[in-house]
Amino acid sequence: GFFALFPLLLLFVTILGFVLQGDTQARDAILHSALKQFPIIGTKLGQGSHSLHGSGIGLVIGIVGSVLSGLGITMAAQNAFNTVYAVPFKGRPNFLSSRVRGLKLLVIFGLLQVVSTVVTGLVAGGVGGILLVLARILVGLLLNLLLVFAAFLLLPDDHIHPLSLLPVSLAA
């Protein structure tokens, strides 16, 4: 997980450079924000507003590094869950199918995480009446539960009955 942070930071700075290319007011707001405290980004931002620009090479390296790091995380998680659930080695996927499965899991978990973050951000915004805020809190909690439940259901290679995972997902 630690090694996935640096390609994501590179990707973030590169995309930020592309997005803020012509907007000096937004660029100055970013330069004077809490992002200055992040490693790598903070020193890059501290060099001045001209240091924030998009780079195709940075974008490619960030995407490839993020995908490879995320694939390593999903592979390690699959191995851990297979060990916990005592999946025999014959029942585990081979080299190629485990990587394909890892990429699928990375996409599924990434999309669930983005949707959950957006809903949680809407809740934090507090826009709307009390019923709307409570509904968004409930939806955010359900999405986070779905994310944990999907992890417990999809990571092990052995078939596990979904109802047996519900108490574990609620506890997590």
XYZ file of N, CA and C in Angstrom:
516
model
N 0.802 -1.181 0.000
C 0.000 0.000 0.000
C 0.857 1.262 0.000
N 1.994 1.192 0.705
C 2.861 2.359 0.820
C 3.429 2.753 -0.537
N 3.841 1.754 -1.327
C 4.443 2.051 -2.625
C 3.425 2.554 -3.635
N 2.160 2.283 -3.429
C 1.121 2.783 -4.332
C 0.905 4.276 -4.153
N 1.308 4.822 -3.013
C 1.084 6.238 -2.726
C 1.878 7.148 -3.659
N 3.117 6.818 -3.948
C 3.967 7.710 -4.725
C 3.561 7.820 -6.193
N 3.227 6.713 -6.878
C 2.708 6.905 -8.243
C 1.382 7.662 -8.264
N 0.552 7.455 -7.238
C -0.705 8.200 -7.167
C -0.450 9.685 -6.954
N 0.544 10.031 -6.145
C 0.888 11.438 -5.947
C 1.413 12.056 -7.246
N 2.244 11.303 -7.975
C 2.738 11.787 -9.261
C 1.585 11.987 -10.235
N 0.677 11.042 -10.264
C -0.502 11.145 -11.116
C -1.352 12.351 -10.725
N -1.535 12.560 -9.419
C -2.323 13.686 -8.925
C -1.705 15.023 -9.331
N -0.408 15.169 -9.154
C 0.260 16.432 -9.505
C 0.188 16.673 -11.009
N 0.352 15.623 -11.794
C 0.298 15.775 -13.250
C -1.096 16.188 -13.715
N -2.117 15.510 -13.196
C -3.490 15.866 -13.566
C -3.818 17.269 -13.080
N -3.370 17.618 -11.889
C -3.577 18.964 -11.362
C -2.933 20.000 -12.268
N -1.746 19.690 -12.789
C -1.083 20.597 -13.719
C -1.870 20.797 -14.999
N -2.461 19.723 -15.517
C -3.282 19.843 -16.724
C -4.550 20.647 -16.446
N -5.197 20.381 -15.326
C -6.469 21.029 -15.010
C -6.285 22.517 -14.714
N -5.229 22.865 -14.008
C -5.020 24.255 -13.583
C -4.155 25.054 -14.545
N -3.967 24.572 -15.738
C -3.036 25.182 -16.665
C -3.323 26.660 -16.936
N -4.572 27.045 -17.100
C -4.864 28.435 -17.430
C -5.520 29.225 -16.313
N -5.749 28.613 -15.171
C -6.483 29.264 -14.083
C -5.519 29.644 -12.964
N -5.018 30.881 -12.988
C -4.028 31.300 -11.995
C -4.634 31.440 -10.601
N -5.895 31.813 -10.516
C -6.531 31.961 -9.206
C -6.660 30.607 -8.505
N -7.121 29.603 -9.231
C -7.228 28.255 -8.646
C -5.848 27.699 -8.334
N -4.871 27.979 -9.181
C -3.505 27.508 -8.950
C -2.939 28.125 -7.668
N -3.162 29.412 -7.453
C -2.686 30.063 -6.228
C -3.391 29.513 -4.992
N -4.685 29.199 -5.118
C -5.422 28.616 -3.991
C -4.834 27.256 -3.623
N -4.460 26.462 -4.611
C -3.848 25.153 -4.357
C -2.461 25.337 -3.739
N -1.710 26.305 -4.234
C -0.357 26.525 -3.725
C -0.343 26.915 -2.251
N -1.406 27.571 -1.791
C -1.455 28.029 -0.401
C -2.379 27.166 0.455
N -2.656 25.964 0.012
C -3.570 25.088 0.749
C -2.789 24.079 1.586
N -3.528 23.140 2.143
C -2.925 22.095 2.975
C -2.100 21.106 2.160
N -2.198 21.159 0.839
C -1.422 20.241 0.007
C 0.079 20.472 0.142
N 0.483 21.640 0.648
C 1.902 21.901 0.847
C 2.501 20.964 1.889
N 1.670 20.338 2.718
C 2.150 19.443 3.766
C 2.431 18.030 3.258
N 1.956 17.684 2.054
C 2.162 16.341 1.516
C 3.609 16.159 1.075
N 4.156 14.953 1.294
C 5.503 14.706 0.774
C 5.479 14.727 -0.750
N 6.527 15.143 -1.359
C 6.730 15.256 -2.795
C 5.874 16.371 -3.387
N 4.570 16.348 -3.168
C 3.698 17.392 -3.710
C 4.022 18.731 -3.063
N 4.230 18.736 -1.745
C 4.474 19.984 -1.030
C 5.698 20.708 -1.532
N 6.795 19.964 -1.747
C 8.005 20.613 -2.247
C 7.825 21.061 -3.691
N 7.068 20.289 -4.457
C 6.796 20.665 -5.851
C 5.955 21.936 -5.902
N 4.950 22.006 -5.031
C 4.097 23.187 -4.987
C 4.848 24.395 -4.436
N 5.765 24.146 -3.529
C 6.495 25.241 -2.924
C 7.445 25.933 -3.875
N 7.747 25.320 -5.017
C 8.667 25.916 -5.980
C 8.035 27.060 -6.760
N 6.749 27.248 -6.599
C 6.083 28.351 -7.290
C 5.042 27.858 -8.256
N 4.258 28.785 -8.752
C 3.128 28.423 -9.602
C 3.566 27.903 -10.967
N 4.789 28.202 -11.385
C 5.227 27.728 -12.697
C 5.656 26.269 -12.644
N 5.802 25.715 -11.443
C 6.218 24.319 -11.329
C 5.064 23.352 -11.543
N 3.848 23.850 -11.503
C 2.678 22.994 -11.693
C 2.297 22.977 -13.166
N 2.688 21.936 -13.861
C 2.290 21.788 -15.255
C 2.113 20.308 -15.549
N 1.306 20.026 -16.552
C 1.047 18.643 -16.918
C 2.167 18.086 -17.774
N 2.440 16.803 -17.607
C 3.473 16.139 -18.384
C 2.935 14.787 -18.838
N 3.055 14.504 -20.106
C 2.602 13.218 -20.631
C 3.389 12.057 -20.044
N 4.699 12.247 -19.876
C 5.535 11.196 -19.295
C 5.144 10.957 -17.845
N 4.915 12.032 -17.105
C 4.485 11.890 -15.707
C 3.142 11.195 -15.598
N 2.254 11.498 -16.543
C 0.940 10.868 -16.558
C 1.056 9.365 -16.815
N 1.863 8.986 -17.796
C 2.039 7.561 -18.116
C 2.707 6.825 -16.960
N 3.767 7.399 -16.410
C 4.457 6.759 -15.286
C 3.529 6.639 -14.087
N 2.741 7.666 -13.828
C 1.802 7.628 -12.703
C 0.735 6.566 -12.879
N 0.187 6.468 -14.089
C -0.854 5.465 -14.338
C -0.280 4.055 -14.251
N 0.837 3.815 -14.930
C 1.444 2.476 -14.912
C 1.881 2.100 -13.498
N 2.513 3.031 -12.806
C 2.943 2.748 -11.432
C 1.775 2.486 -10.502
N 0.698 3.233 -10.668
C -0.490 3.036 -9.832
C -1.153 1.691 -10.103
N -1.253 1.327 -11.373
C -1.869 0.043 -11.715
C -1.016 -1.118 -11.202
N 0.296 -1.043 -11.401
C 1.161 -2.122 -10.923
C 1.157 -2.214 -9.403
N 1.167 -1.083 -8.721
C 1.106 -1.095 -7.256
C -0.231 -1.631 -6.771
N -1.312 -1.198 -7.403
C -2.630 -1.702 -7.034
C -2.759 -3.188 -7.303
N -2.164 -3.655 -8.397
C -2.180 -5.082 -8.699
C -1.418 -5.865 -7.631
N -0.306 -5.316 -7.184
C 0.439 -5.965 -6.098
C -0.371 -6.041 -4.820
N -1.132 -4.989 -4.541
C -1.975 -4.981 -3.337
C -3.084 -6.024 -3.457
N -3.744 -6.087 -4.620
C -4.815 -7.079 -4.768
C -4.262 -8.498 -4.749
N -3.067 -8.701 -5.291
C -2.456 -10.037 -5.251
C -2.135 -10.436 -3.814
N -1.588 -9.507 -3.047
C -1.275 -9.800 -1.647
C -2.550 -10.060 -0.847
N -3.594 -9.288 -1.123
C -4.865 -9.490 -0.413
C -5.487 -10.832 -0.789
N -5.421 -11.207 -2.076
C -5.933 -12.515 -2.486
C -5.192 -13.632 -1.770
N -3.879 -13.519 -1.700
C -3.069 -14.533 -1.028
C -3.425 -14.615 0.456
N -3.600 -13.461 1.087
C -3.943 -13.442 2.518
C -5.313 -14.081 2.758
N -6.298 -13.722 1.944
C -7.633 -14.294 2.116
C -7.641 -15.789 1.807
N -6.876 -16.220 0.802
C -6.796 -17.646 0.510
C -6.154 -18.408 1.657
N -5.194 -17.802 2.322
C -4.566 -18.434 3.473
C -5.540 -18.496 4.647
N -6.249 -17.405 4.903
C -7.203 -17.367 6.018
C -8.322 -18.383 5.815
N -8.825 -18.492 4.586
C -9.930 -19.413 4.310
C -9.452 -20.807 3.926
N -8.154 -21.069 4.070
C -7.552 -22.385 3.831
C -7.900 -22.935 2.449
N -7.778 -22.097 1.436
C -8.004 -22.542 0.066
C -6.787 -23.365 -0.348
N -6.988 -24.595 -0.801
C -5.833 -25.410 -1.199
C -5.118 -24.797 -2.406
N -3.822 -25.054 -2.520
C -3.049 -24.456 -3.605
C -3.557 -24.880 -4.976
N -4.130 -26.078 -5.070
C -4.696 -26.526 -6.340
C -5.932 -25.711 -6.710
N -6.624 -25.150 -5.729
C -7.821 -24.369 -5.979
C -7.551 -22.911 -6.274
N -6.308 -22.505 -6.158
C -5.955 -21.099 -6.405
C -5.654 -20.888 -7.888
N -5.874 -19.669 -8.386
C -5.641 -19.427 -9.814
C -4.155 -19.449 -10.168
N -3.863 -19.711 -11.452
C -2.474 -19.714 -11.899
C -1.956 -18.280 -12.059
N -0.738 -18.152 -12.566
C -0.070 -16.852 -12.650
C -0.884 -15.842 -13.450
N -1.300 -16.200 -14.642
C -1.985 -15.254 -15.521
C -3.396 -14.935 -15.026
N -4.152 -15.964 -14.666
C -5.538 -15.712 -14.248
C -5.600 -14.953 -12.920
N -4.600 -15.128 -12.057
C -4.606 -14.366 -10.803
C -4.349 -12.885 -11.060
N -3.528 -12.569 -12.069
C -3.294 -11.158 -12.405
C -4.516 -10.532 -13.058
N -5.162 -11.276 -13.951
C -6.385 -10.766 -14.582
C -7.453 -10.535 -13.520
N -7.564 -11.496 -12.614
C -8.527 -11.360 -11.513
C -8.166 -10.169 -10.625
N -6.875 -9.969 -10.387
C -6.428 -8.831 -9.590
C -6.785 -7.507 -10.229
N -6.648 -7.412 -11.566
C -7.030 -6.182 -12.261
C -8.528 -5.940 -12.189
N -9.318 -7.012 -12.330
C -10.767 -6.870 -12.200
C -11.135 -6.378 -10.806
N -10.509 -6.963 -9.799
C -10.783 -6.547 -8.420
C -10.371 -5.100 -8.197
N -9.250 -4.702 -8.786
C -8.780 -3.323 -8.651
C -9.800 -2.351 -9.240
N -10.376 -2.684 -10.382
C -11.390 -1.828 -11.002
C -12.656 -1.792 -10.146
N -13.105 -2.960 -9.685
C -14.327 -3.018 -8.867
C -14.154 -2.230 -7.587
N -13.061 -2.470 -6.864
C -12.843 -1.778 -5.594
C -12.594 -0.294 -5.810
N -11.920 0.052 -6.902
C -11.686 1.463 -7.201
C -12.979 2.214 -7.461
N -13.857 1.615 -8.256
C -15.141 2.258 -8.543
C -16.006 2.370 -7.290
N -16.051 1.301 -6.500
C -16.820 1.361 -5.252
C -16.261 2.429 -4.311
N -14.939 2.545 -4.252
C -14.322 3.540 -3.377
C -14.628 4.952 -3.853
N -14.592 5.183 -5.166
C -14.891 6.516 -5.697
C -16.342 6.894 -5.410
N -17.263 5.970 -5.660
C -18.682 6.252 -5.402
C -18.907 6.508 -3.911
N -18.297 5.692 -3.066
C -18.437 5.867 -1.619
C -17.861 7.211 -1.159
N -16.729 7.601 -1.726
C -16.111 8.883 -1.361
C -16.971 10.053 -1.799
N -17.548 9.975 -2.998
C -18.405 11.060 -3.488
C -19.635 11.209 -2.594
N -20.260 10.088 -2.258
C -21.456 10.150 -1.404
C -21.096 10.682 -0.022
N -19.972 10.224 0.524
C -19.542 10.714 1.838
C -19.211 12.199 1.781
N -18.628 12.648 0.675
C -18.358 14.075 0.495
C -19.631 14.890 0.424
N -20.647 14.353 -0.216
C -21.939 15.045 -0.260
C -22.548 15.144 1.131
N -22.377 14.108 1.924
C -22.873 14.145 3.301
C -22.144 15.226 4.089
N -20.838 15.299 3.912
C -20.051 16.292 4.647
C -20.417 17.712 4.218
N -20.888 17.867 2.976
C -21.293 19.185 2.506
C -22.511 19.713 3.235
N -23.366 18.822 3.698
C -24.524 19.216 4.489
C -25.586 19.972 3.717
N -25.594 19.860 2.396
C -26.590 20.560 1.600
C -27.919 19.820 1.706
N -28.989 20.543 1.956
C -30.312 19.936 2.046
C -30.807 19.891 3.474
N -32.017 19.411 3.618
C -32.627 19.304 4.937
C -32.085 18.118 5.707
N -32.606 17.950 6.917
C -32.127 16.900 7.802
C -32.416 15.515 7.238
N -33.560 15.346 6.576
C -33.887 14.042 6.001
C -32.946 13.681 4.855
N -32.594 14.668 4.051
C -31.664 14.423 2.953
C -30.277 14.084 3.482
N -29.843 14.781 4.515
C -28.538 14.491 5.119
C -28.532 13.092 5.725
N -29.596 12.718 6.432
C -29.681 11.376 7.011
C -29.712 10.308 5.925
N -30.410 10.577 4.834
C -30.454 9.619 3.730
C -29.071 9.440 3.116
N -28.329 10.533 2.958
C -26.976 10.434 2.404
C -26.033 9.704 3.352
N -26.197 9.915 4.657
C -25.381 9.182 5.628
C -25.661 7.690 5.518
N -26.925 7.341 5.426
C -27.303 5.935 5.296
C -26.746 5.326 4.005
N -26.846 6.058 2.898
C -26.322 5.561 1.632
C -24.801 5.412 1.708
N -24.126 6.372 2.325
C -22.676 6.276 2.496
C -22.271 5.070 3.322
N -22.992 4.833 4.420
C -22.705 3.659 5.244
C -22.951 2.364 4.479
N -24.037 2.321 3.718
C -24.333 1.124 2.941
C -23.291 0.883 1.850
N -22.810 1.953 1.230
C -21.766 1.795 0.219
C -20.461 1.306 0.836
N -20.119 1.821 2.010
C -18.913 1.336 2.686
C -19.068 -0.120 3.101
N -20.259 -0.505 3.557
C -20.530 -1.899 3.894
C -20.412 -2.766 2.643
N -20.926 -2.275 1.519
C -20.822 -3.008 0.269
C -19.363 -3.184 -0.147
N -18.547 -2.174 0.059
C -17.130 -2.250 -0.271
C -16.430 -3.328 0.553
N -16.682 -3.345 1.854
C -16.070 -4.358 2.722
C -16.617 -5.742 2.387
N -17.922 -5.838 2.172
C -18.548 -7.116 1.833
C -17.977 -7.656 0.521
N -17.793 -6.774 -0.476
C -17.217 -7.199 -1.757
C -15.795 -7.705 -1.565
N -15.037 -7.059 -0.695
C -13.669 -7.522 -0.429
C -13.686 -8.920 0.163
N -14.526 -9.151 1.163
C -14.593 -10.464 1.799
C -15.153 -11.524 0.850
N -16.007 -11.126 -0.069
C -16.623 -12.081 -0.983
C -15.735 -12.386 -2.185
N -15.081 -11.373 -2.738
C -14.359 -11.537 -3.994
C -12.891 -11.906 -3.845
N -12.262 -11.586 -2.723
C -10.831 -11.840 -2.601
C -10.470 -13.317 -2.453
N -11.155 -14.103 -1.646
C -10.776 -15.521 -1.597
C -11.215 -16.242 -2.872
N -10.437 -17.242 -3.281
C -10.749 -17.977 -4.500
C -11.770 -19.079 -4.275
N -12.000 -19.442 -3.047
C -12.967 -20.471 -2.724
C -14.355 -19.835 -2.614
N -15.382 -20.607 -2.943
C -16.744 -20.080 -2.825
C -17.155 -20.062 -1.353
N -17.519 -18.909 -0.880
C -17.959 -18.745 0.502
C -19.384 -18.217 0.454
N -20.228 -18.786 1.263
C -21.627 -18.372 1.259
C -21.719 -16.909 1.706
N -22.392 -16.057 0.931
C -22.449 -14.624 1.245
C -23.061 -14.307 2.615
N -24.045 -15.079 3.054
C -24.659 -14.789 4.353
C -23.688 -14.988 5.515
N -22.723 -15.887 5.338
C -21.754 -16.092 6.411
C -20.779 -14.918 6.516
N -20.685 -14.102 5.464
C -19.771 -12.958 5.466
C -20.409 -11.682 5.998
N -21.715 -11.683 6.126
C -22.413 -10.463 6.558
C -22.000 -10.020 7.965
N -21.942 -10.900 8.978
C -21.507 -10.435 10.305
C -20.077 -9.913 10.322
N -19.204 -10.556 9.550
C -17.811 -10.109 9.481
C -17.731 -8.736 8.811
N -18.516 -8.553 7.763
C -18.527 -7.258 7.061
C -19.076 -6.151 7.955
N -20.098 -6.462 8.721
C -20.661 -5.469 9.646
C -19.656 -5.104 10.738
N -18.921 -6.091 11.214
C -17.919 -5.836 12.248
C -16.762 -5.015 11.716
N -16.397 -5.243 10.451
C -15.283 -4.521 9.858
C -15.688 -3.091 9.578
